[in-house]
Amino acid sequence: MSQPPRKPGGRSGDRRGPPRGDTPSPRGPFARPPAPRVKRPSTANPNAAPKPSNPLRQDGQEGERIAKLLARAGVASRREVERMIVEGRVKIGDEVVTTPAILLKNLRGVSVDGNPVKAAEATRLFAFHKPAGLITAESDPAGRPTIYTALRNALPPGSGRLMPVGRLDFNTEGLLLLTNDGEFKRQLELPATKIPRTYRARAFGLVTQAQLEELIEGIEIEGMRYGRIDANMERSAGRNQWIQMSITEGKNREIRRVLEHLGLEVSRLIRVGYGPFALDELPKGAAVEIPAKQVENFRKSLAGRPPAQPK
């Protein structure tokens, strides 16, 4: 699946802030030296076994944070895993895990809600053409249909538990990526990785290409700052416009809010691309697995970008 061709007219180039300087010492150059620390005798039992929930990485200690391992195993996103730990739903053996920072080499003996966690499977990525009128969630208190309602028949057998990469609003349609790897999901969603999300919007009203090009510098709307937006007019018929827009942040309702700020009324919004993956001719309501080789090449291209750090 390849990224759809871009229309000319957008500008490129990153805008970066000034480098951070070193923080001066709060004591100043001639401050009084700190008082010597008094070493108190330890009250710990020297014969007691070390607790497995020690969140600090000591010299030579191996392993990864349990939240990261559980996310990679497809239990949930890292943020959701951390919430599970706070709720006391994660155990190592019979001991309740109290911190998402515990370091483990593997998930042997780890359970969630009393169910043993299986070893992480190979990362899989699916493309789903989400129709309008579906909630991007597992359930909805209002009883509206969710993407998982449609995915029951769209996914091939043996797909396992999949998590959506980002969200699409109830009335927004188009490309929605799904993966079994919570860590990969987090990396795809982080604004720091600058993965473009491309949309086509049908809007009613008057706007010029010059106005759209000004969005490349970003825009602030009612105190909310939106980063660079590469926007181009595709075609127009009277007051009806088709506009293509690429963003890298994906803030809530970003495209709609920006176009409404320009005096346009959005009647249809379609996501046609996410990074190198495009909607192409995928039928509405259908899902297809992206070949493992494409996923591997994409992950390699992300190697030099900022790691997916937890919030």
PDB file of C-alpha atoms in Angstrom:
ATOM      1  CA  MET A   1       0.000   0.000   0.000  1.00  0.00           C
ATOM      2  CA  SER A   2       1.603   3.257  -1.050  1.00  0.00           C
ATOM      3  CA  GLN A   3       0.994   6.838   0.038  1.00  0.00           C
ATOM      4  CA  PRO A   4      -1.331   8.724  -2.395  1.00  0.00           C
ATOM      5  CA  PRO A   5       0.382  11.390  -4.519  1.00  0.00           C
ATOM      6  CA  ARG A   6       0.433  14.844  -3.044  1.00  0.00           C
ATOM      7  CA  LYS A   7      -0.761  17.945  -4.813  1.00  0.00           C
ATOM      8  CA  PRO A   8       1.801  20.700  -5.389  1.00  0.00           C
ATOM      9  CA  GLY A   9       1.553  23.914  -3.531  1.00  0.00           C
ATOM     10  CA  GLY A  10       2.570  22.972   0.020  1.00  0.00           C
ATOM     11  CA  ARG A  11       5.823  24.061   1.614  1.00  0.00           C
ATOM     12  CA  SER A  12       8.174  21.895   3.560  1.00  0.00           C
ATOM     13  CA  GLY A  13      10.807  22.341   6.235  1.00  0.00           C
ATOM     14  CA  ASP A  14      10.779  21.818   9.941  1.00  0.00           C
ATOM     15  CA  ARG A  15      10.527  24.696  12.363  1.00  0.00           C
ATOM     16  CA  ARG A  16      12.515  24.016  15.441  1.00  0.00           C
ATOM     17  CA  GLY A  17      12.939  26.033  18.547  1.00  0.00           C
ATOM     18  CA  PRO A  18      16.253  27.160  19.991  1.00  0.00           C
ATOM     19  CA  PRO A  19      18.395  24.493  21.657  1.00  0.00           C
ATOM     20  CA  ARG A  20      18.034  24.094  25.367  1.00  0.00           C
ATOM     21  CA  GLY A  21      20.850  25.483  27.411  1.00  0.00           C
ATOM     22  CA  ASP A  22      22.416  24.008  30.520  1.00  0.00           C
ATOM     23  CA  THR A  23      20.577  24.744  33.747  1.00  0.00           C
ATOM     24  CA  PRO A  24      22.798  26.793  36.106  1.00  0.00           C
ATOM     25  CA  SER A  25      23.412  25.503  39.596  1.00  0.00           C
ATOM     26  CA  PRO A  26      20.911  26.997  42.062  1.00  0.00           C
ATOM     27  CA  ARG A  27      23.706  27.414  44.611  1.00  0.00           C
ATOM     28  CA  GLY A  28      25.719  29.884  42.506  1.00  0.00           C
ATOM     29  CA  PRO A  29      29.526  29.873  42.122  1.00  0.00           C
ATOM     30  CA  PHE A  30      30.339  30.746  45.756  1.00  0.00           C
ATOM     31  CA  ALA A  31      27.605  28.949  47.659  1.00  0.00           C
ATOM     32  CA  ARG A  32      28.239  27.254  51.000  1.00  0.00           C
ATOM     33  CA  PRO A  33      28.910  23.539  50.503  1.00  0.00           C
ATOM     34  CA  PRO A  34      26.060  21.261  51.617  1.00  0.00           C
ATOM     35  CA  ALA A  35      26.190  19.702  55.068  1.00  0.00           C
ATOM     36  CA  PRO A  36      27.538  16.150  55.140  1.00  0.00           C
ATOM     37  CA  ARG A  37      24.844  13.468  55.055  1.00  0.00           C
ATOM     38  CA  VAL A  38      24.585  11.282  58.151  1.00  0.00           C
ATOM     39  CA  LYS A  39      24.478   7.591  57.344  1.00  0.00           C
ATOM     40  CA  ARG A  40      21.893   5.847  59.497  1.00  0.00           C
ATOM     41  CA  PRO A  41      21.950   2.132  60.133  1.00  0.00           C
ATOM     42  CA  SER A  42      19.660   0.088  57.915  1.00  0.00           C
ATOM     43  CA  THR A  43      16.631  -1.584  59.488  1.00  0.00           C
ATOM     44  CA  ALA A  44      16.110  -3.949  56.532  1.00  0.00           C
ATOM     45  CA  ASN A  45      16.397  -7.700  57.025  1.00  0.00           C
ATOM     46  CA  PRO A  46      19.665  -8.703  55.304  1.00  0.00           C
ATOM     47  CA  ASN A  47      18.327 -12.222  54.763  1.00  0.00           C
ATOM     48  CA  ALA A  48      15.074 -11.149  53.098  1.00  0.00           C
ATOM     49  CA  ALA A  49      14.636 -11.876  49.401  1.00  0.00           C
ATOM     50  CA  PRO A  50      14.586  -8.772  47.181  1.00  0.00           C
ATOM     51  CA  LYS A  51      11.131  -7.583  46.183  1.00  0.00           C
ATOM     52  CA  PRO A  52      10.353  -8.195  42.505  1.00  0.00           C
ATOM     53  CA  SER A  53       8.563  -4.852  42.150  1.00  0.00           C
ATOM     54  CA  ASN A  54      11.698  -2.705  42.497  1.00  0.00           C
ATOM     55  CA  PRO A  55      11.195  -0.024  39.831  1.00  0.00           C
ATOM     56  CA  LEU A  56      14.796   1.192  39.743  1.00  0.00           C
ATOM     57  CA  ARG A  57      17.279  -0.152  37.208  1.00  0.00           C
ATOM     58  CA  GLN A  58      20.499  -1.005  39.012  1.00  0.00           C
ATOM     59  CA  ASP A  59      23.871  -1.317  37.301  1.00  0.00           C
ATOM     60  CA  GLY A  60      23.883  -4.456  35.214  1.00  0.00           C
ATOM     61  CA  GLN A  61      20.167  -5.116  35.752  1.00  0.00           C
ATOM     62  CA  GLU A  62      18.444  -6.441  32.656  1.00  0.00           C
ATOM     63  CA  GLY A  63      14.863  -6.380  31.465  1.00  0.00           C
ATOM     64  CA  GLU A  64      12.160  -3.988  30.326  1.00  0.00           C
ATOM     65  CA  ARG A  65       9.291  -2.258  32.089  1.00  0.00           C
ATOM     66  CA  ILE A  66       6.324  -4.550  32.619  1.00  0.00           C
ATOM     67  CA  ALA A  67       3.954  -1.981  31.108  1.00  0.00           C
ATOM     68  CA  LYS A  68       5.990  -1.963  27.912  1.00  0.00           C
ATOM     69  CA  LEU A  69       6.114  -5.774  27.752  1.00  0.00           C
ATOM     70  CA  LEU A  70       2.372  -6.100  28.291  1.00  0.00           C
ATOM     71  CA  ALA A  71       1.675  -3.494  25.633  1.00  0.00           C
ATOM     72  CA  ARG A  72       3.949  -5.292  23.176  1.00  0.00           C
ATOM     73  CA  ALA A  73       2.118  -8.549  23.953  1.00  0.00           C
ATOM     74  CA  GLY A  74      -1.131  -6.910  22.854  1.00  0.00           C
ATOM     75  CA  VAL A  75      -2.811  -6.837  26.270  1.00  0.00           C
ATOM     76  CA  ALA A  76      -3.649  -3.154  25.819  1.00  0.00           C
ATOM     77  CA  SER A  77      -1.980   0.149  25.057  1.00  0.00           C
ATOM     78  CA  ARG A  78       0.717   1.170  27.529  1.00  0.00           C
ATOM     79  CA  ARG A  79      -1.544   3.818  29.044  1.00  0.00           C
ATOM     80  CA  GLU A  80      -4.326   1.256  29.539  1.00  0.00           C
ATOM     81  CA  VAL A  81      -1.840  -1.241  31.032  1.00  0.00           C
ATOM     82  CA  GLU A  82      -0.715   1.365  33.545  1.00  0.00           C
ATOM     83  CA  ARG A  83      -4.359   1.896  34.492  1.00  0.00           C
ATOM     84  CA  MET A  84      -4.786  -1.870  34.964  1.00  0.00           C
ATOM     85  CA  ILE A  85      -1.786  -1.920  37.290  1.00  0.00           C
ATOM     86  CA  VAL A  86      -3.203   0.935  39.380  1.00  0.00           C
ATOM     87  CA  GLU A  87      -6.450  -1.031  39.643  1.00  0.00           C
ATOM     88  CA  GLY A  88      -4.538  -4.082  40.945  1.00  0.00           C
ATOM     89  CA  ARG A  89      -5.425  -6.297  37.979  1.00  0.00           C
ATOM     90  CA  VAL A  90      -1.856  -7.393  37.160  1.00  0.00           C
ATOM     91  CA  LYS A  91       0.043 -10.016  39.155  1.00  0.00           C
ATOM     92  CA  ILE A  92       3.378 -11.808  39.088  1.00  0.00           C
ATOM     93  CA  GLY A  93       2.579 -15.164  40.581  1.00  0.00           C
ATOM     94  CA  ASP A  94       0.441 -14.336  43.612  1.00  0.00           C
ATOM     95  CA  GLU A  95       1.875 -10.847  44.124  1.00  0.00           C
ATOM     96  CA  VAL A  96      -0.041  -7.824  42.876  1.00  0.00           C
ATOM     97  CA  VAL A  97       2.095  -5.508  40.756  1.00  0.00           C
ATOM     98  CA  THR A  98       2.061  -2.000  42.215  1.00  0.00           C
ATOM     99  CA  THR A  99       4.165  -0.089  39.667  1.00  0.00           C
ATOM    100  CA  PRO A 100       4.379  -0.099  35.856  1.00  0.00           C
ATOM    101  CA  ALA A 101       8.135   0.437  36.156  1.00  0.00           C
ATOM    102  CA  ILE A 102       9.031  -3.038  37.412  1.00  0.00           C
ATOM    103  CA  LEU A 103      11.702  -4.594  35.177  1.00  0.00           C
ATOM    104  CA  LEU A 104      11.236  -8.075  33.734  1.00  0.00           C
ATOM    105  CA  LYS A 105      13.082 -10.181  31.173  1.00  0.00           C
ATOM    106  CA  ASN A 106       9.848 -11.847  30.040  1.00  0.00           C
ATOM    107  CA  LEU A 107       6.204 -12.259  31.012  1.00  0.00           C
ATOM    108  CA  ARG A 108       6.534 -15.701  32.562  1.00  0.00           C
ATOM    109  CA  GLY A 109       4.209 -15.909  35.568  1.00  0.00           C
ATOM    110  CA  VAL A 110       2.425 -12.628  34.763  1.00  0.00           C
ATOM    111  CA  SER A 111      -1.366 -12.626  34.723  1.00  0.00           C
ATOM    112  CA  VAL A 112      -4.031 -10.007  34.029  1.00  0.00           C
ATOM    113  CA  ASP A 113      -7.445 -10.438  35.655  1.00  0.00           C
ATOM    114  CA  GLY A 114      -6.344 -13.930  36.634  1.00  0.00           C
ATOM    115  CA  ASN A 115      -5.509 -14.959  33.052  1.00  0.00           C
ATOM    116  CA  PRO A 116      -1.892 -15.849  32.184  1.00  0.00           C
ATOM    117  CA  VAL A 117      -0.345 -13.560  29.602  1.00  0.00           C
ATOM    118  CA  LYS A 118       0.947 -15.253  26.489  1.00  0.00           C
ATOM    119  CA  ALA A 119       4.298 -14.356  24.971  1.00  0.00           C
ATOM    120  CA  ALA A 120       4.223 -11.527  22.464  1.00  0.00           C
ATOM    121  CA  GLU A 121       3.394 -12.568  18.914  1.00  0.00           C
ATOM    122  CA  ALA A 122       4.930 -11.098  15.801  1.00  0.00           C
ATOM    123  CA  THR A 123       3.716  -7.566  15.133  1.00  0.00           C
ATOM    124  CA  ARG A 124       0.770  -7.436  12.760  1.00  0.00           C
ATOM    125  CA  LEU A 125      -0.832  -4.404  11.123  1.00  0.00           C
ATOM    126  CA  PHE A 126      -4.223  -4.211   9.433  1.00  0.00           C
ATOM    127  CA  ALA A 127      -5.885  -1.512   7.353  1.00  0.00           C
ATOM    128  CA  PHE A 128      -9.617  -1.008   7.860  1.00  0.00           C
ATOM    129  CA  HIS A 129     -11.888   1.243   5.828  1.00  0.00           C
ATOM    130  CA  LYS A 130     -14.021   2.672   8.618  1.00  0.00           C
ATOM    131  CA  PRO A 131     -17.475   3.802   7.519  1.00  0.00           C
ATOM    132  CA  ALA A 132     -19.063   6.885   9.036  1.00  0.00           C
ATOM    133  CA  GLY A 133     -21.386   6.140  11.939  1.00  0.00           C
ATOM    134  CA  LEU A 134     -19.049   3.946  14.008  1.00  0.00           C
ATOM    135  CA  ILE A 135     -17.337   4.703  17.323  1.00  0.00           C
ATOM    136  CA  THR A 136     -13.605   3.971  17.537  1.00  0.00           C
ATOM    137  CA  ALA A 137     -13.900   2.154  20.865  1.00  0.00           C
ATOM    138  CA  GLU A 138     -14.651  -1.287  22.236  1.00  0.00           C
ATOM    139  CA  SER A 139     -17.993  -0.175  23.663  1.00  0.00           C
ATOM    140  CA  ASP A 140     -20.176   2.919  23.822  1.00  0.00           C
ATOM    141  CA  PRO A 141     -22.346   3.883  26.841  1.00  0.00           C
ATOM    142  CA  ALA A 142     -24.890   5.366  24.430  1.00  0.00           C
ATOM    143  CA  GLY A 143     -25.206   2.040  22.630  1.00  0.00           C
ATOM    144  CA  ARG A 144     -23.909   3.256  19.291  1.00  0.00           C
ATOM    145  CA  PRO A 145     -22.198   0.689  17.031  1.00  0.00           C
ATOM    146  CA  THR A 146     -18.414   0.454  17.310  1.00  0.00           C
ATOM    147  CA  ILE A 147     -15.689  -0.481  14.855  1.00  0.00           C
ATOM    148  CA  TYR A 148     -15.539  -3.929  16.457  1.00  0.00           C
ATOM    149  CA  THR A 149     -19.112  -4.545  15.337  1.00  0.00           C
ATOM    150  CA  ALA A 150     -17.960  -4.210  11.730  1.00  0.00           C
ATOM    151  CA  LEU A 151     -14.602  -5.917  12.295  1.00  0.00           C
ATOM    152  CA  ARG A 152     -16.213  -9.215  13.332  1.00  0.00           C
ATOM    153  CA  ASN A 153     -16.940  -9.950   9.684  1.00  0.00           C
ATOM    154  CA  ALA A 154     -14.163  -7.871   8.116  1.00  0.00           C
ATOM    155  CA  LEU A 155     -11.085  -9.447   9.733  1.00  0.00           C
ATOM    156  CA  PRO A 156      -9.668 -12.801   8.615  1.00  0.00           C
ATOM    157  CA  PRO A 157      -9.833 -15.721  11.107  1.00  0.00           C
ATOM    158  CA  GLY A 158      -7.028 -15.815  13.656  1.00  0.00           C
ATOM    159  CA  SER A 159      -6.436 -12.061  13.695  1.00  0.00           C
ATOM    160  CA  GLY A 160      -6.472 -11.978  17.506  1.00  0.00           C
ATOM    161  CA  ARG A 161      -7.015  -8.884  19.625  1.00  0.00           C
ATOM    162  CA  LEU A 162      -6.329  -5.687  17.697  1.00  0.00           C
ATOM    163  CA  MET A 163      -6.072  -2.094  18.885  1.00  0.00           C
ATOM    164  CA  PRO A 164      -6.842   0.965  16.744  1.00  0.00           C
ATOM    165  CA  VAL A 165      -3.996   3.330  15.967  1.00  0.00           C
ATOM    166  CA  GLY A 166      -5.435   6.691  16.916  1.00  0.00           C
ATOM    167  CA  ARG A 167      -9.119   7.408  16.441  1.00  0.00           C
ATOM    168  CA  LEU A 168     -11.553   8.545  13.811  1.00  0.00           C
ATOM    169  CA  ASP A 169     -14.599  10.542  14.886  1.00  0.00           C
ATOM    170  CA  PHE A 170     -18.088   9.056  14.673  1.00  0.00           C
ATOM    171  CA  ASN A 171     -18.780  10.884  11.385  1.00  0.00           C
ATOM    172  CA  THR A 172     -15.262  10.550   9.942  1.00  0.00           C
ATOM    173  CA  GLU A 173     -14.539   7.704   7.556  1.00  0.00           C
ATOM    174  CA  GLY A 174     -11.504   6.232   5.877  1.00  0.00           C
ATOM    175  CA  LEU A 175      -8.254   4.507   6.794  1.00  0.00           C
ATOM    176  CA  LEU A 176      -7.930   3.171  10.330  1.00  0.00           C
ATOM    177  CA  LEU A 177      -4.857   1.103  11.201  1.00  0.00           C
ATOM    178  CA  LEU A 178      -5.103  -1.702  13.764  1.00  0.00           C
ATOM    179  CA  THR A 179      -2.272  -3.614  15.424  1.00  0.00           C
ATOM    180  CA  ASN A 180      -1.709  -6.318  18.032  1.00  0.00           C
ATOM    181  CA  ASP A 181       1.397  -4.518  19.357  1.00  0.00           C
ATOM    182  CA  GLY A 182       0.654  -1.842  21.954  1.00  0.00           C
ATOM    183  CA  GLU A 183       4.177  -0.445  21.833  1.00  0.00           C
ATOM    184  CA  PHE A 184       4.023  -0.104  18.035  1.00  0.00           C
ATOM    185  CA  LYS A 185       0.617   1.563  18.386  1.00  0.00           C
ATOM    186  CA  ARG A 186       2.087   4.132  20.772  1.00  0.00           C
ATOM    187  CA  GLN A 187       4.982   4.879  18.431  1.00  0.00           C
ATOM    188  CA  LEU A 188       2.618   5.398  15.499  1.00  0.00           C
ATOM    189  CA  GLU A 189       0.488   7.830  17.514  1.00  0.00           C
ATOM    190  CA  LEU A 190       3.223  10.002  19.031  1.00  0.00           C
ATOM    191  CA  PRO A 191       3.373  13.500  17.481  1.00  0.00           C
ATOM    192  CA  ALA A 192       7.160  13.394  17.994  1.00  0.00           C
ATOM    193  CA  THR A 193       7.515  10.740  15.292  1.00  0.00           C
ATOM    194  CA  LYS A 194       5.933  13.197  12.790  1.00  0.00           C
ATOM    195  CA  ILE A 195       4.042  10.524  10.868  1.00  0.00           C
ATOM    196  CA  PRO A 196       1.699  12.320   8.440  1.00  0.00           C
ATOM    197  CA  ARG A 197      -2.036  11.651   8.468  1.00  0.00           C
ATOM    198  CA  THR A 198      -3.652  12.681   5.176  1.00  0.00           C
ATOM    199  CA  TYR A 199      -7.326  13.620   4.813  1.00  0.00           C
ATOM    200  CA  ARG A 200      -9.711  14.714   2.084  1.00  0.00           C
ATOM    201  CA  ALA A 201     -12.420  17.106   3.220  1.00  0.00           C
ATOM    202  CA  ARG A 202     -15.535  18.178   1.362  1.00  0.00           C
ATOM    203  CA  ALA A 203     -16.502  21.596   2.633  1.00  0.00           C
ATOM    204  CA  PHE A 204     -18.989  24.326   1.794  1.00  0.00           C
ATOM    205  CA  GLY A 205     -17.845  27.935   1.703  1.00  0.00           C
ATOM    206  CA  LEU A 206     -15.200  30.111   0.154  1.00  0.00           C
ATOM    207  CA  VAL A 207     -11.463  29.723   0.749  1.00  0.00           C
ATOM    208  CA  THR A 208      -8.355  30.432  -1.323  1.00  0.00           C
ATOM    209  CA  GLN A 209      -5.191  28.415  -1.825  1.00  0.00           C
ATOM    210  CA  ALA A 210      -3.295  31.322  -0.262  1.00  0.00           C
ATOM    211  CA  GLN A 211      -5.320  30.942   2.937  1.00  0.00           C
ATOM    212  CA  LEU A 212      -4.659  27.212   2.967  1.00  0.00           C
ATOM    213  CA  GLU A 213      -0.920  27.709   2.479  1.00  0.00           C
ATOM    214  CA  GLU A 214      -0.786  29.941   5.552  1.00  0.00           C
ATOM    215  CA  LEU A 215      -1.628  26.841   7.623  1.00  0.00           C
ATOM    216  CA  ILE A 216       1.885  25.522   6.973  1.00  0.00           C
ATOM    217  CA  GLU A 217       3.010  27.799   9.817  1.00  0.00           C
ATOM    218  CA  GLY A 218       0.396  26.369  12.179  1.00  0.00           C
ATOM    219  CA  ILE A 219      -2.568  28.186  13.665  1.00  0.00           C
ATOM    220  CA  GLU A 220      -4.012  28.994  17.093  1.00  0.00           C
ATOM    221  CA  ILE A 221      -7.764  28.682  17.612  1.00  0.00           C
ATOM    222  CA  GLU A 222      -9.390  29.649  20.917  1.00  0.00           C
ATOM    223  CA  GLY A 223      -6.159  29.085  22.825  1.00  0.00           C
ATOM    224  CA  MET A 224      -5.377  25.739  21.147  1.00  0.00           C
ATOM    225  CA  ARG A 225      -2.214  25.660  19.051  1.00  0.00           C
ATOM    226  CA  TYR A 226      -2.188  23.405  15.984  1.00  0.00           C
ATOM    227  CA  GLY A 227       1.110  22.584  14.290  1.00  0.00           C
ATOM    228  CA  ARG A 228       1.983  22.738  10.604  1.00  0.00           C
ATOM    229  CA  ILE A 229      -0.750  21.689   8.195  1.00  0.00           C
ATOM    230  CA  ASP A 230      -0.020  21.042   4.526  1.00  0.00           C
ATOM    231  CA  ALA A 231      -3.273  21.942   2.763  1.00  0.00           C
ATOM    232  CA  ASN A 232      -4.090  22.059  -0.939  1.00  0.00           C
ATOM    233  CA  MET A 233      -7.223  22.744  -2.926  1.00  0.00           C
ATOM    234  CA  GLU A 234      -8.093  19.700  -5.024  1.00  0.00           C
ATOM    235  CA  ARG A 235     -11.100  21.040  -6.870  1.00  0.00           C
ATOM    236  CA  SER A 236     -14.031  23.352  -6.346  1.00  0.00           C
ATOM    237  CA  ALA A 237     -17.454  23.870  -7.842  1.00  0.00           C
ATOM    238  CA  GLY A 238     -18.967  27.145  -6.729  1.00  0.00           C
ATOM    239  CA  ARG A 239     -18.938  27.138  -2.937  1.00  0.00           C
ATOM    240  CA  ASN A 240     -18.260  23.383  -2.661  1.00  0.00           C
ATOM    241  CA  GLN A 241     -14.596  22.506  -2.146  1.00  0.00           C
ATOM    242  CA  TRP A 242     -12.517  19.329  -1.927  1.00  0.00           C
ATOM    243  CA  ILE A 243      -9.385  19.984   0.144  1.00  0.00           C
ATOM    244  CA  GLN A 244      -6.495  17.636   0.932  1.00  0.00           C
ATOM    245  CA  MET A 245      -4.751  18.186   4.271  1.00  0.00           C
ATOM    246  CA  SER A 246      -1.805  16.466   5.967  1.00  0.00           C
ATOM    247  CA  ILE A 247      -1.119  16.789   9.692  1.00  0.00           C
ATOM    248  CA  THR A 248       1.345  15.146  12.078  1.00  0.00           C
ATOM    249  CA  GLU A 249      -0.274  15.785  15.464  1.00  0.00           C
ATOM    250  CA  GLY A 250      -3.797  14.425  15.142  1.00  0.00           C
ATOM    251  CA  LYS A 251      -5.404  16.504  17.890  1.00  0.00           C
ATOM    252  CA  ASN A 252      -9.091  15.977  18.599  1.00  0.00           C
ATOM    253  CA  ARG A 253     -11.236  17.176  15.645  1.00  0.00           C
ATOM    254  CA  GLU A 254      -8.246  19.114  14.325  1.00  0.00           C
ATOM    255  CA  ILE A 255      -9.207  19.160  10.628  1.00  0.00           C
ATOM    256  CA  ARG A 256     -12.818  20.111  11.286  1.00  0.00           C
ATOM    257  CA  ARG A 257     -11.905  22.882  13.715  1.00  0.00           C
ATOM    258  CA  VAL A 258      -9.331  24.416  11.415  1.00  0.00           C
ATOM    259  CA  LEU A 259     -11.664  24.437   8.404  1.00  0.00           C
ATOM    260  CA  GLU A 260     -14.551  25.793  10.476  1.00  0.00           C
ATOM    261  CA  HIS A 261     -12.208  28.551  11.666  1.00  0.00           C
ATOM    262  CA  LEU A 262     -11.696  29.446   7.995  1.00  0.00           C
ATOM    263  CA  GLY A 263     -15.466  29.783   7.582  1.00  0.00           C
ATOM    264  CA  LEU A 264     -16.068  26.393   5.966  1.00  0.00           C
ATOM    265  CA  GLU A 265     -18.723  23.812   6.811  1.00  0.00           C
ATOM    266  CA  VAL A 266     -17.346  20.258   6.582  1.00  0.00           C
ATOM    267  CA  SER A 267     -19.867  17.807   5.141  1.00  0.00           C
ATOM    268  CA  ARG A 268     -17.552  14.829   4.658  1.00  0.00           C
ATOM    269  CA  LEU A 269     -14.112  13.900   6.022  1.00  0.00           C
ATOM    270  CA  ILE A 270     -12.083  10.918   4.813  1.00  0.00           C
ATOM    271  CA  ARG A 271      -8.651   9.802   6.021  1.00  0.00           C
ATOM    272  CA  VAL A 272      -6.841   8.525   2.944  1.00  0.00           C
ATOM    273  CA  GLY A 273      -3.347   7.955   4.306  1.00  0.00           C
ATOM    274  CA  TYR A 274      -1.395   7.222   7.467  1.00  0.00           C
ATOM    275  CA  GLY A 275       2.355   7.355   6.942  1.00  0.00           C
ATOM    276  CA  PRO A 276       3.185   5.222   3.879  1.00  0.00           C
ATOM    277  CA  PHE A 277      -0.127   3.322   4.056  1.00  0.00           C
ATOM    278  CA  ALA A 278      -3.014   4.479   1.873  1.00  0.00           C
ATOM    279  CA  LEU A 279      -6.712   3.758   1.658  1.00  0.00           C
ATOM    280  CA  ASP A 280      -6.490   3.196  -2.102  1.00  0.00           C
ATOM    281  CA  GLU A 281      -9.429   1.129  -3.356  1.00  0.00           C
ATOM    282  CA  LEU A 282     -10.120  -0.732  -0.093  1.00  0.00           C
ATOM    283  CA  PRO A 283     -13.918  -1.150   0.026  1.00  0.00           C
ATOM    284  CA  LYS A 284     -15.837   0.542   2.810  1.00  0.00           C
ATOM    285  CA  GLY A 285     -16.184  -1.771   5.811  1.00  0.00           C
ATOM    286  CA  ALA A 286     -13.391  -4.086   4.603  1.00  0.00           C
ATOM    287  CA  ALA A 287     -10.074  -4.879   6.310  1.00  0.00           C
ATOM    288  CA  VAL A 288      -6.822  -6.274   4.950  1.00  0.00           C
ATOM    289  CA  GLU A 289      -3.528  -7.219   6.586  1.00  0.00           C
ATOM    290  CA  ILE A 290      -0.515  -5.186   5.525  1.00  0.00           C
ATOM    291  CA  PRO A 291       2.335  -7.491   4.424  1.00  0.00           C
ATOM    292  CA  ALA A 292       4.901  -8.141   7.143  1.00  0.00           C
ATOM    293  CA  LYS A 293       7.715  -6.915   4.889  1.00  0.00           C
ATOM    294  CA  GLN A 294       6.090  -3.492   4.525  1.00  0.00           C
ATOM    295  CA  VAL A 295       5.578  -3.283   8.284  1.00  0.00           C
ATOM    296  CA  GLU A 296       9.201  -4.263   8.909  1.00  0.00           C
ATOM    297  CA  ASN A 297      10.527  -1.664   6.450  1.00  0.00           C
ATOM    298  CA  PHE A 298       8.335   1.002   8.023  1.00  0.00           C
ATOM    299  CA  ARG A 299       9.556   0.144  11.531  1.00  0.00           C
ATOM    300  CA  LYS A 300      13.144   0.435  10.315  1.00  0.00           C
ATOM    301  CA  SER A 301      12.369   3.913   8.983  1.00  0.00           C
ATOM    302  CA  LEU A 302      11.181   4.881  12.484  1.00  0.00           C
ATOM    303  CA  ALA A 303      14.389   3.670  14.142  1.00  0.00           C
ATOM    304  CA  GLY A 304      15.988   7.112  14.196  1.00  0.00           C
ATOM    305  CA  ARG A 305      12.909   8.884  15.524  1.00  0.00           C
ATOM    306  CA  PRO A 306      12.140   9.589  19.193  1.00  0.00           C
ATOM    307  CA  PRO A 307      11.204   6.476  21.194  1.00  0.00           C
ATOM    308  CA  ALA A 308       7.643   5.985  22.372  1.00  0.00           C
ATOM    309  CA  GLN A 309       7.915   7.324  25.905  1.00  0.00           C
ATOM    310  CA  PRO A 310       4.947   6.994  28.264  1.00  0.00           C
ATOM    311  CA  LYS A 311       3.030  10.119  29.196  1.00  0.00           C
TER     312      LYS A 311
END
